[in-house]
XYZ file of C-alpha atoms in Angstrom:
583
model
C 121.004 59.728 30.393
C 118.985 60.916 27.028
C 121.404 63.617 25.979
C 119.094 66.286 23.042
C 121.223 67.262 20.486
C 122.081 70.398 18.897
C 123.695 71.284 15.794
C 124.310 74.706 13.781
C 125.346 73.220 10.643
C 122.900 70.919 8.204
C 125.422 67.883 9.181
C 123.641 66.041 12.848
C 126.275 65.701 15.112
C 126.240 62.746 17.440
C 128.895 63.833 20.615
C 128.904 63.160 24.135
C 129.907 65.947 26.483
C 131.022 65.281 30.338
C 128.127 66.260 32.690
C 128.752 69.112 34.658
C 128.195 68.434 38.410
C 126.870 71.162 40.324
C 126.219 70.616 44.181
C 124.102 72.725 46.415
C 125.676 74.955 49.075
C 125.002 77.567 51.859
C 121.343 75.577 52.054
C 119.383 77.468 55.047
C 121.882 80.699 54.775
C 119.946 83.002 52.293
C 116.416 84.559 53.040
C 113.974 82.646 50.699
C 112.082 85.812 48.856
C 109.140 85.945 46.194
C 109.131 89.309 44.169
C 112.576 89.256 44.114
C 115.992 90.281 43.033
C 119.743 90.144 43.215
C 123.128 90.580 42.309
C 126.865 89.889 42.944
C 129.665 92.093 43.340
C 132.855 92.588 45.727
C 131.436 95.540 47.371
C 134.219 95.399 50.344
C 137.357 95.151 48.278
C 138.202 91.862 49.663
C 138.884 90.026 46.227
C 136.068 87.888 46.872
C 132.284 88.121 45.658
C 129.408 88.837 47.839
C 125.887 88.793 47.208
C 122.786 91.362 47.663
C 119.399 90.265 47.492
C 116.074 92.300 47.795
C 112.314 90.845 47.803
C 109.145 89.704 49.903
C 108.800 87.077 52.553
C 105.777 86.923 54.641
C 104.397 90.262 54.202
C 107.937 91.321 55.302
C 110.544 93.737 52.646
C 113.941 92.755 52.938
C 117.017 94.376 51.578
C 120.109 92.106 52.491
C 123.840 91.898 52.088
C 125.530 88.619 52.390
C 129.124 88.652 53.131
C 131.739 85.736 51.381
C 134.578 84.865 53.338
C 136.778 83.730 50.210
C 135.936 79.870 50.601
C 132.163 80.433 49.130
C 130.492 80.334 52.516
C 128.557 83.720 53.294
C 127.024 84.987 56.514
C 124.653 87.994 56.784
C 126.438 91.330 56.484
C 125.547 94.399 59.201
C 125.031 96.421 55.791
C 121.163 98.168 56.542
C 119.571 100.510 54.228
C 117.246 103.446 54.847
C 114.542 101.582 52.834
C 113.798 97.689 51.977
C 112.000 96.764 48.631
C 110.450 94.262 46.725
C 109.128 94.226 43.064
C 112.165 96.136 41.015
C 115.841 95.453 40.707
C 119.172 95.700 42.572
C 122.772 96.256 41.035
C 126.077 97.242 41.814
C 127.891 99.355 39.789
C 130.470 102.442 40.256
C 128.552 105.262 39.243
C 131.320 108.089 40.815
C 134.262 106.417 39.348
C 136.407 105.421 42.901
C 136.629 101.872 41.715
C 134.878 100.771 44.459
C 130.914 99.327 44.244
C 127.699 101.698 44.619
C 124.917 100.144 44.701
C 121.232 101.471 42.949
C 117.984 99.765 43.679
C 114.464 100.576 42.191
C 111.220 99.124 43.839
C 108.616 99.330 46.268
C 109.158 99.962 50.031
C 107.110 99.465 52.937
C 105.361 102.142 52.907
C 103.926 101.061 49.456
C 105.390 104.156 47.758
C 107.730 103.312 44.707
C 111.939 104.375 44.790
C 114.827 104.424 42.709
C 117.864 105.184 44.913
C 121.481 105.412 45.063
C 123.477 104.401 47.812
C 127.695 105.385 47.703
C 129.648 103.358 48.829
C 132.497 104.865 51.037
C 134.558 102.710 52.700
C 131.275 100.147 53.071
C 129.443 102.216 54.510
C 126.492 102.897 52.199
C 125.029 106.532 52.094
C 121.796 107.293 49.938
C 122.442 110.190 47.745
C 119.403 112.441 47.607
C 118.798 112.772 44.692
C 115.418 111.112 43.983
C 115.304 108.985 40.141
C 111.813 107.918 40.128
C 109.030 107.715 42.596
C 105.962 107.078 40.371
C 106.440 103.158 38.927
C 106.554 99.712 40.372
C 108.037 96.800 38.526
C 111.100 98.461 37.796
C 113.819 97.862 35.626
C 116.916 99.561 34.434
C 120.163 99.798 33.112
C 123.284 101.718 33.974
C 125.910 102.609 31.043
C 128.148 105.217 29.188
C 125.869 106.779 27.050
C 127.612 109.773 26.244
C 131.194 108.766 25.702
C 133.108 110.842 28.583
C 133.427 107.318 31.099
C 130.749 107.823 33.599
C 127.868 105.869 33.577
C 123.727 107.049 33.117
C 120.913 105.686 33.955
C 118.129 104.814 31.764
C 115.099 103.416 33.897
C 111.362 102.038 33.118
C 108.523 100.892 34.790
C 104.788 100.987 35.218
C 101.982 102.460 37.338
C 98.359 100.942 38.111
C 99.409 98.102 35.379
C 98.303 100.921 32.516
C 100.468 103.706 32.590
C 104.132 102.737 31.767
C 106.992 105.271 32.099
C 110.127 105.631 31.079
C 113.405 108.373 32.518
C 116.994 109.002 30.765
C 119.507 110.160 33.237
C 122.684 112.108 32.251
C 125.720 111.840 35.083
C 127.128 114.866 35.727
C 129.292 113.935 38.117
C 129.354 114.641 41.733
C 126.298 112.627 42.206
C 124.364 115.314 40.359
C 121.829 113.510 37.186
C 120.050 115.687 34.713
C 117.033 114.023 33.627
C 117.240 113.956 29.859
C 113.793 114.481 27.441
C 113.416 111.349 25.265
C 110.791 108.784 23.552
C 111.523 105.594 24.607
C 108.600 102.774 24.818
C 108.540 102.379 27.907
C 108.331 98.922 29.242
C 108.513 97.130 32.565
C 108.742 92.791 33.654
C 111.313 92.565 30.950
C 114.701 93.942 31.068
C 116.616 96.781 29.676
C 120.774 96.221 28.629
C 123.267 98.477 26.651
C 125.636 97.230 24.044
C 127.546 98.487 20.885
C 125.204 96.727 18.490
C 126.957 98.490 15.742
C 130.558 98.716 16.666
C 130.277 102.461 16.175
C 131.521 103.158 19.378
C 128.823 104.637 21.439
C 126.042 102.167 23.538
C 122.741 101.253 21.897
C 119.912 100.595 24.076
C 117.910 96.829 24.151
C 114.573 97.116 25.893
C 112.238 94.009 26.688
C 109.205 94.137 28.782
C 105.380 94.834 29.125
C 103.127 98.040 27.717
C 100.015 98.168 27.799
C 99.036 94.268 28.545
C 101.824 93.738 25.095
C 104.722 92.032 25.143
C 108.131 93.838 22.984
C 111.363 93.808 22.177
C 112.773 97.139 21.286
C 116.449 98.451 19.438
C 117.492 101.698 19.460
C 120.438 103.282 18.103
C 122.805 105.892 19.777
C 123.464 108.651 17.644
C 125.279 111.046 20.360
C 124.770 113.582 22.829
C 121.582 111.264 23.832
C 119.962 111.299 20.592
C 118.261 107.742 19.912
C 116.373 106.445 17.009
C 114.418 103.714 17.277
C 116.015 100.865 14.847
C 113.920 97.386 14.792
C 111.335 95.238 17.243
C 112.456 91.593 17.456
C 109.456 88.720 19.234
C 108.179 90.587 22.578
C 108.430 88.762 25.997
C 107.922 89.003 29.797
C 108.636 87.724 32.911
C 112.202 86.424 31.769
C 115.778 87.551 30.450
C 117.951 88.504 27.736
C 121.862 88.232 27.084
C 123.505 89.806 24.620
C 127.245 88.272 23.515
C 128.958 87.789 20.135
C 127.525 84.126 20.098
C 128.967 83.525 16.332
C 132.024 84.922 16.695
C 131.834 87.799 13.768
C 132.951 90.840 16.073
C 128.769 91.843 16.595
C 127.023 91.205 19.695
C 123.563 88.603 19.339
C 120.986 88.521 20.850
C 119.145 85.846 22.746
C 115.946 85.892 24.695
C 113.763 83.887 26.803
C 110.092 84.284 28.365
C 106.252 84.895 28.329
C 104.993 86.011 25.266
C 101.289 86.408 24.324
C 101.066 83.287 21.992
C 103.074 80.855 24.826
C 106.660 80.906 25.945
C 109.660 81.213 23.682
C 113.193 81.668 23.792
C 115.231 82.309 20.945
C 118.393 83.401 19.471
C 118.939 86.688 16.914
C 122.130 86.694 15.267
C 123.941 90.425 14.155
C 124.666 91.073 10.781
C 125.055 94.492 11.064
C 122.815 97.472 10.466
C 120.584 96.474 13.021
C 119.590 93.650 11.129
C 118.681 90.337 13.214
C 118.160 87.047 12.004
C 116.899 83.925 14.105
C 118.979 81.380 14.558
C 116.767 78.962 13.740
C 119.329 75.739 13.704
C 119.645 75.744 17.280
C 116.857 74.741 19.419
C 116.597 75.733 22.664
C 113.985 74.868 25.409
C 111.390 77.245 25.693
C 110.556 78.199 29.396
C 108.216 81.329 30.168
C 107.430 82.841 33.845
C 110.344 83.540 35.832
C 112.966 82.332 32.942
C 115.884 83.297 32.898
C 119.148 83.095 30.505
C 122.980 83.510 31.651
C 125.544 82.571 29.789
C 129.198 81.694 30.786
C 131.702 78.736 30.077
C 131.116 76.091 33.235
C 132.638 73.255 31.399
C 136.327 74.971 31.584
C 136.425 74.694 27.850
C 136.672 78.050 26.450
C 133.428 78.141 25.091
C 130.326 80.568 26.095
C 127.938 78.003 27.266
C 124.024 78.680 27.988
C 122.210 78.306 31.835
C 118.758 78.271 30.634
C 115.720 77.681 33.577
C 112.052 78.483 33.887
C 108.361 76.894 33.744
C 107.475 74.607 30.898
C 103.560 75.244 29.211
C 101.172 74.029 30.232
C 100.552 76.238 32.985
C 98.168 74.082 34.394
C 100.907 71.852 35.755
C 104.211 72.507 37.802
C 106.555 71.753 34.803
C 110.018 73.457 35.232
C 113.164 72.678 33.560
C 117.180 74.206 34.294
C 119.730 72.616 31.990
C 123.076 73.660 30.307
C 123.662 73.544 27.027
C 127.349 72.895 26.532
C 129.180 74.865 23.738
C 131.890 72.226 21.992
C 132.599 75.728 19.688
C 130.939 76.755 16.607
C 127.640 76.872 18.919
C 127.309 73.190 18.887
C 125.352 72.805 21.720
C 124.485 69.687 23.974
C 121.746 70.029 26.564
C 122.775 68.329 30.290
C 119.737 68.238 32.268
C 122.054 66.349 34.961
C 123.643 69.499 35.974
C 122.864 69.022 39.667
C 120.487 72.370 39.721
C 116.852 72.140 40.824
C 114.239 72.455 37.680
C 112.571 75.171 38.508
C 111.649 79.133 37.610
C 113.559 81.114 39.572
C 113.106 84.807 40.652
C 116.487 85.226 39.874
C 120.163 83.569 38.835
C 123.767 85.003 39.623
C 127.260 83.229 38.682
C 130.655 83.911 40.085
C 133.723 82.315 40.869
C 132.638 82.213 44.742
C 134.783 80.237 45.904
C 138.027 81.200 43.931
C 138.945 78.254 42.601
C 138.887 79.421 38.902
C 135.313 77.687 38.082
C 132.137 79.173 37.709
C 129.509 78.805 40.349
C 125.741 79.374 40.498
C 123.010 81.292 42.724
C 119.462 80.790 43.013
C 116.718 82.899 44.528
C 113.039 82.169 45.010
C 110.705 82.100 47.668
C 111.199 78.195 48.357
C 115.196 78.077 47.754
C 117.874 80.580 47.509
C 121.457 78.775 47.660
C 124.567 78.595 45.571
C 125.508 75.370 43.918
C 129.298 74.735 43.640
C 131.101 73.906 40.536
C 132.612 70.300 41.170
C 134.370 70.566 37.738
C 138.182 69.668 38.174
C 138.975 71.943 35.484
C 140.832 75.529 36.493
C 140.217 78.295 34.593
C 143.343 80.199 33.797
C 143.562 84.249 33.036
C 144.094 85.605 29.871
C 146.990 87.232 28.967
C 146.811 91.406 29.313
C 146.595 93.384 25.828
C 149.587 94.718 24.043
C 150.759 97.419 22.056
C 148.472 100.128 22.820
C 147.661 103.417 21.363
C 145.804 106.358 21.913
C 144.930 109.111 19.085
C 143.935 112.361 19.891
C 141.576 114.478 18.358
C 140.160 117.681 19.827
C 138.702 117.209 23.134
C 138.405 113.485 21.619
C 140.527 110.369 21.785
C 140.506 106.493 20.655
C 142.599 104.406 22.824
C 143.535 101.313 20.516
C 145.353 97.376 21.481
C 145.753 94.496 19.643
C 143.459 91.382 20.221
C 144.607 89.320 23.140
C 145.162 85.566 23.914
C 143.793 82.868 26.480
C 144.188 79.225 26.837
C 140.795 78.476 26.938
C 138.676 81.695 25.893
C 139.154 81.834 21.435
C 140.411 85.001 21.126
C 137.342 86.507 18.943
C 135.534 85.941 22.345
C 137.617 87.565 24.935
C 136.199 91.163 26.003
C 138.423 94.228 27.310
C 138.207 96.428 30.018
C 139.802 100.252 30.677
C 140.953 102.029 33.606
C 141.256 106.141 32.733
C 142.449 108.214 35.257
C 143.405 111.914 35.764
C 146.681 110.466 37.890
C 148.750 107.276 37.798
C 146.736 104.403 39.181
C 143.714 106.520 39.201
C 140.177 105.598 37.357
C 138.361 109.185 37.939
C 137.660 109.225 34.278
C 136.287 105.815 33.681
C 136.250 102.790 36.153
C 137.192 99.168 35.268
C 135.538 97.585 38.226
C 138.562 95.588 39.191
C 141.610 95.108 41.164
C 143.831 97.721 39.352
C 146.955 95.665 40.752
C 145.720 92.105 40.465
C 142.955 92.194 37.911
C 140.519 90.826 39.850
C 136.955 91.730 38.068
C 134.688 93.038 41.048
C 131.922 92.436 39.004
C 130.665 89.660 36.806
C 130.240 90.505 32.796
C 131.838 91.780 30.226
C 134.460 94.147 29.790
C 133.392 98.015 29.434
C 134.393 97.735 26.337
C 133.152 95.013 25.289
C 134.673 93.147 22.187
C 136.147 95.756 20.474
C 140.080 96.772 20.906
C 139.395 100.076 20.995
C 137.804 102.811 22.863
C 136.285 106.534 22.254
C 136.287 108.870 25.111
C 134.572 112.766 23.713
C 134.896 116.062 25.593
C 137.539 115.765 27.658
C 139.123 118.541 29.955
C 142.340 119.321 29.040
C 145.455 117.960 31.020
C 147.211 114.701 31.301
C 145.422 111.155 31.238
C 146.797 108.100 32.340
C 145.066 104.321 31.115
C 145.089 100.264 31.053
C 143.483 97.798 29.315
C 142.733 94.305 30.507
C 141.139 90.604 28.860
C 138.526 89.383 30.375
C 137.275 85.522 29.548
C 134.557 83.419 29.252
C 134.172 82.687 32.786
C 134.427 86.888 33.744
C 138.337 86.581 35.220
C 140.046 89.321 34.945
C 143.993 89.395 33.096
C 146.556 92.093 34.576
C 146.103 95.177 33.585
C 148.565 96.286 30.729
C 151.340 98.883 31.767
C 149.960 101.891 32.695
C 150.079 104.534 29.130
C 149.122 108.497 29.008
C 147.903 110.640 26.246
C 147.085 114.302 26.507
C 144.460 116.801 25.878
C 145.404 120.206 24.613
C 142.373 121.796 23.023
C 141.966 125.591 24.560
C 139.959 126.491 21.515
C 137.966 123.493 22.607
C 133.806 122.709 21.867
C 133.191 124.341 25.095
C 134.990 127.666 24.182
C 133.200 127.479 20.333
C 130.001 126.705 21.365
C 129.890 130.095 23.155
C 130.051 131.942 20.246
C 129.135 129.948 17.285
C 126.075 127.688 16.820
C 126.839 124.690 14.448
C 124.370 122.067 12.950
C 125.045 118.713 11.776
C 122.890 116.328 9.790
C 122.117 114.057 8.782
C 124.276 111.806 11.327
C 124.659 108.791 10.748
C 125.335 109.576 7.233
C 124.557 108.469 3.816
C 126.329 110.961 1.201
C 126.287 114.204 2.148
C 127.009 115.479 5.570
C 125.117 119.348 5.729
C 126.782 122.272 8.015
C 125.178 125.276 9.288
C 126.467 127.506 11.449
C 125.903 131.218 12.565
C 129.422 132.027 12.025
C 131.989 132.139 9.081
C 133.812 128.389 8.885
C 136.965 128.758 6.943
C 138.563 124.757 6.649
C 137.169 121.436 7.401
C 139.104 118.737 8.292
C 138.010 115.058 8.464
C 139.952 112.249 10.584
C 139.441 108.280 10.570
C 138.414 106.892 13.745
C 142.412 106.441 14.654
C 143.151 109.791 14.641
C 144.607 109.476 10.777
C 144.016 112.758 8.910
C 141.962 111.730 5.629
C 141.060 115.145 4.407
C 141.085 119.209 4.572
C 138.871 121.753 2.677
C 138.938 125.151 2.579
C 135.280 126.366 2.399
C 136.164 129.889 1.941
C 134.349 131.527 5.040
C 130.774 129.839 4.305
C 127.988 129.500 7.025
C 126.062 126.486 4.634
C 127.967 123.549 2.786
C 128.147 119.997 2.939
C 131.128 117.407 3.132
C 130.700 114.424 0.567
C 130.694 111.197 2.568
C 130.081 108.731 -0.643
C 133.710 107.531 -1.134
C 134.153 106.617 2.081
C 133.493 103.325 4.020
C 131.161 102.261 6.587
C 132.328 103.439 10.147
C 133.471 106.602 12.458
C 134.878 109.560 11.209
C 135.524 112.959 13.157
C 135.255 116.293 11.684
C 136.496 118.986 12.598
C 135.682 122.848 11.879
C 138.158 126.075 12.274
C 136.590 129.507 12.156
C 137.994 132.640 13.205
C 136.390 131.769 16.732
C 137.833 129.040 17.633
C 137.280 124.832 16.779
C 134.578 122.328 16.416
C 134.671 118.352 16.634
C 131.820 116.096 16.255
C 131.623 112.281 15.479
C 129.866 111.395 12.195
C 128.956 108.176 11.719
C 129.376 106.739 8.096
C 126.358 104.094 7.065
């Protein structure tokens, strides 16, 4: 076997890594679709994951929900659905916070018309919420994510109509499965993908778009400033017609970037590496195949080594020929990577690829859709996975209506530490996660879903505006291969802020800019403010300045160092607490 070698450092590395075996399952069980899309998800509480997969076969829509039995074998599920669809996307997610999987899907239905629709799930029976997202654009994408800081997730969502007109819609979640569509100037872009990450670790999800506009290919950053403010940041090589992945790939505590697809000069698929300030660099050490229509990326560890390992599959130029290629390239740590092409997996471009643990015996498996296949492959590795071990010593610092919830790093015997992600439970009662959902087994740990931890790789956590009362949270590690630790033991924090934003904001009207900020931090308000008071992002008290009943002054930022501050105002009327962002 010619094994392609690839190195990250100027000295060529000669190794030879065991061939991961992969063999194909549930062959003949799964509706063969072209236009298509999926995604995986223990939607029936069961502790096992199943599989939903939406698409085209013979002039026929199909929206279908496979069930696993806990062994990896799946049947079809009775689940229907008030609409099938083809040509958009399908996700589960927990958009009312009950722990237990919604699912949204955005397409075109048989009718022809184009939806975006929400389906609750209560007790798996799935009921489409009215409210309507979208019913303008075809070739859907979107993304679901915190956006706002208070633990429910919104919806950002793009697409295009007649090919020429592209459109893009920001969704606040209100709760109650009520959305306020929010104004906003996004590029909007469709055939590409759209994810959210903390691409500046200042605690608050930045937006990644990729896709088509106007016949152009792009790649688009933009950073979160609060309350749904977003400024566009930096455009990194455009593609379509395949996928993206974000994950810390170096290991420096900022989430990379890599990408794969069509773009208008060929195919390409590359890596961007974060150093901060939304500033990207290729990787241009590593070489990675490029594939183009129907590519796609995931990354996981299938080895059982720890390390974040890359699945990468799609067409090979030129065009003119059926070239495809699906191969592994195994991470030996310090992204030293080894291409297998003996993985087992067909070469080909497919629609889409899912991974999961389907069969629970700690490995990570595979699942393909296209219109010719759609199976699973099973892991063959004899390696088992173990969990990592659950965060400790955790914190929570209130400010306001505001609060961080802190932990130290955790540990794994496989996953480095620098790699493992987290994920929070906050409830309004013991055991409860009405305030922000982990999308796991709050007993066992058992991740519902497959990704990252909510959030993500930091050990820490800001949650803003929050009613007062009593709050009750856990933190779990999640690894390489998405398991799940046990949760930590169950903490509380309170919120006692009667003179809160909500109470201010009805009598005084306070500006803030510019935020992020440089130097100087200007405050207007309609009102006399009498002391400012400015706290780390732990809570820590740093400073307090009497500003002797002024409606216009500023707060010098210079001294301080890059990251989150809060600060807070006190006026006659009441209290004021904003996030400020220090470049």
């Amino acid at each position: 076997m010619h094994q392609k070698i690839l190195f990250i450092t100027f000295l060529i590395a000669f190794a030879r890594i065991h061939s991961q075996n992969f063999l194909p399952s549930n062959e003949m069980v799964f509706e063969t679709l072209t236009v298509s899309n999926s995604d995986v998800g223990d939607y029936d509480n069961d502790g096992d994951l199943d599989i939903i997969i939406m698409g085209l076969n013979a002039g026929t829509h199909s929206t279908l929900l496979y069930n696993n039995d806990g062994l990896g074998n799946f049947t079809l599920s009775p689940v229907t659905f008030n609409d099938n669809y083809r040509n958009g996307q399908v996700e589960f997610i927990d958009y009312d916070n009950d722990n237990d999987l919604d699912i949204f899907i955005s397409g075109l239905v048989e009718s022809g018309a184009s939806k975006s629709r929400l389906y609750q799930n209560n007790s798996n029976v799935f009921t489409e919420i009215p409210f309507a997202f979208a019913d303008n654009i075809i070739n859907n994408q979107f993304a679901w994510g915190d956006l706002d800081n208070d633990g429910d997730l919104d919806l950002l969502l793009m697409g295009n109509f007649e090919i020429h007109d592209d459109y893009a819609y920001l969704f606040r979640n209100d709760g109650n499965s009520n959305f306020t569509e929010i104004s906003q100037s996004f590029f909007p872009l469709s055939q590409g993908n759209i994810v959210f990450a903390d691409m500046d670790n200042d605690g608050d999800n930045d937006i990644v778009a990729g896709g088509l506009n106007n016949g152009s290919s792009h790649l688009e950053i933009y950073e979160n400033n609060g309350y749904f403010s977003f400024t566009f940041q930096t455009s990194l090589e455009g593609y379509f017609n395949g996928d993206i992945e974000l994950r810390d790939f170096d290991g420096n505590g900022l989430i990379d970037i890599i990408k794969n697809g069509t773009t208008e000069t060929g195919d390409s698929t590359k890596m961007y590496l974060n150093n901060g300030s939304f500033i990207f660099n290729e990787n241009t050490s590593i070489g990675l195949t490029s594939v183009g229509d129907s590519a796609n990326i995931v990354s996981a560890d299938y080895n059982g080594n720890g390390e974040l390992d890359l699945l990468i599959s799609g067409r090979l130029q030129p065009y003119t020929q059926l070239l495809f290629s699906a191969s592994i390239f195994e991470n030996s740590g310090n992204l030293i990577l080894v291409e297998n092409t003996s993985t087992g997996i067909l070469n080909n471009a497919f629609n889409a690829i899912e991974i999961g643990d389907f069969d629970n015996d700690h490995d990570t498996d595979i699942f393909v859709l296209k219109n010719n296949v759609s199976n699973t492959y099973t892991n063959q590795s004899s390696i088992q996975n173990t969990i990592p071990n659950p965060p400790l010593s955790l914190s929570s610092s209130v400010t306001g209506s505001n609060v961080v919830l802190s932990w130290n790093d955790s540990t794994d015997n496989e996953t480095p530490t620098n790699q493992l992600t987290y994920n929070i439970y906050v409830g309004t009662a013991s055991g409860t996660t009405d305030v922000v959902s982990p999308m796991s087994n709050l007993n066992t740990g058992y991740r519902k879903v497959v990704g990252i931890g909510n959030s993500q790789y930091k050990n820490q956590m800001i949650l803003e505006n929050l009613p007062d009362g009593n709050y009750y949270w856990a933190v779990q590690s999640i690894d390489n291969q998405y398991e799940g630790s046990l949760f930590s033991v169950e903490q509380t924090f309170s919120i006692n802020d009667r003179l809160s934003l909500d109470e201010f904001e009805d009598k005084v009207s306070v500006k803030y800019y510019p935020n992020p900020v440089n130097d100087r931090l200007m405050i207007s308000s309609n009102q006399n403010i009498e002391k400012v008071a400015i706290s780390s992002f732990t809570g820590q008290t740093l400073n307090t300045l009497s500003v002797d009943n002024l409606t216009s002054f500023y707060v010098d930022f210079a001294d301080f160092d890059s990251g989150i501050y809060f600060v807070s105002l006190f006026s006659s009327k009441g209290k004021d607490v904003v996030k400020v962002v220090k470049k």
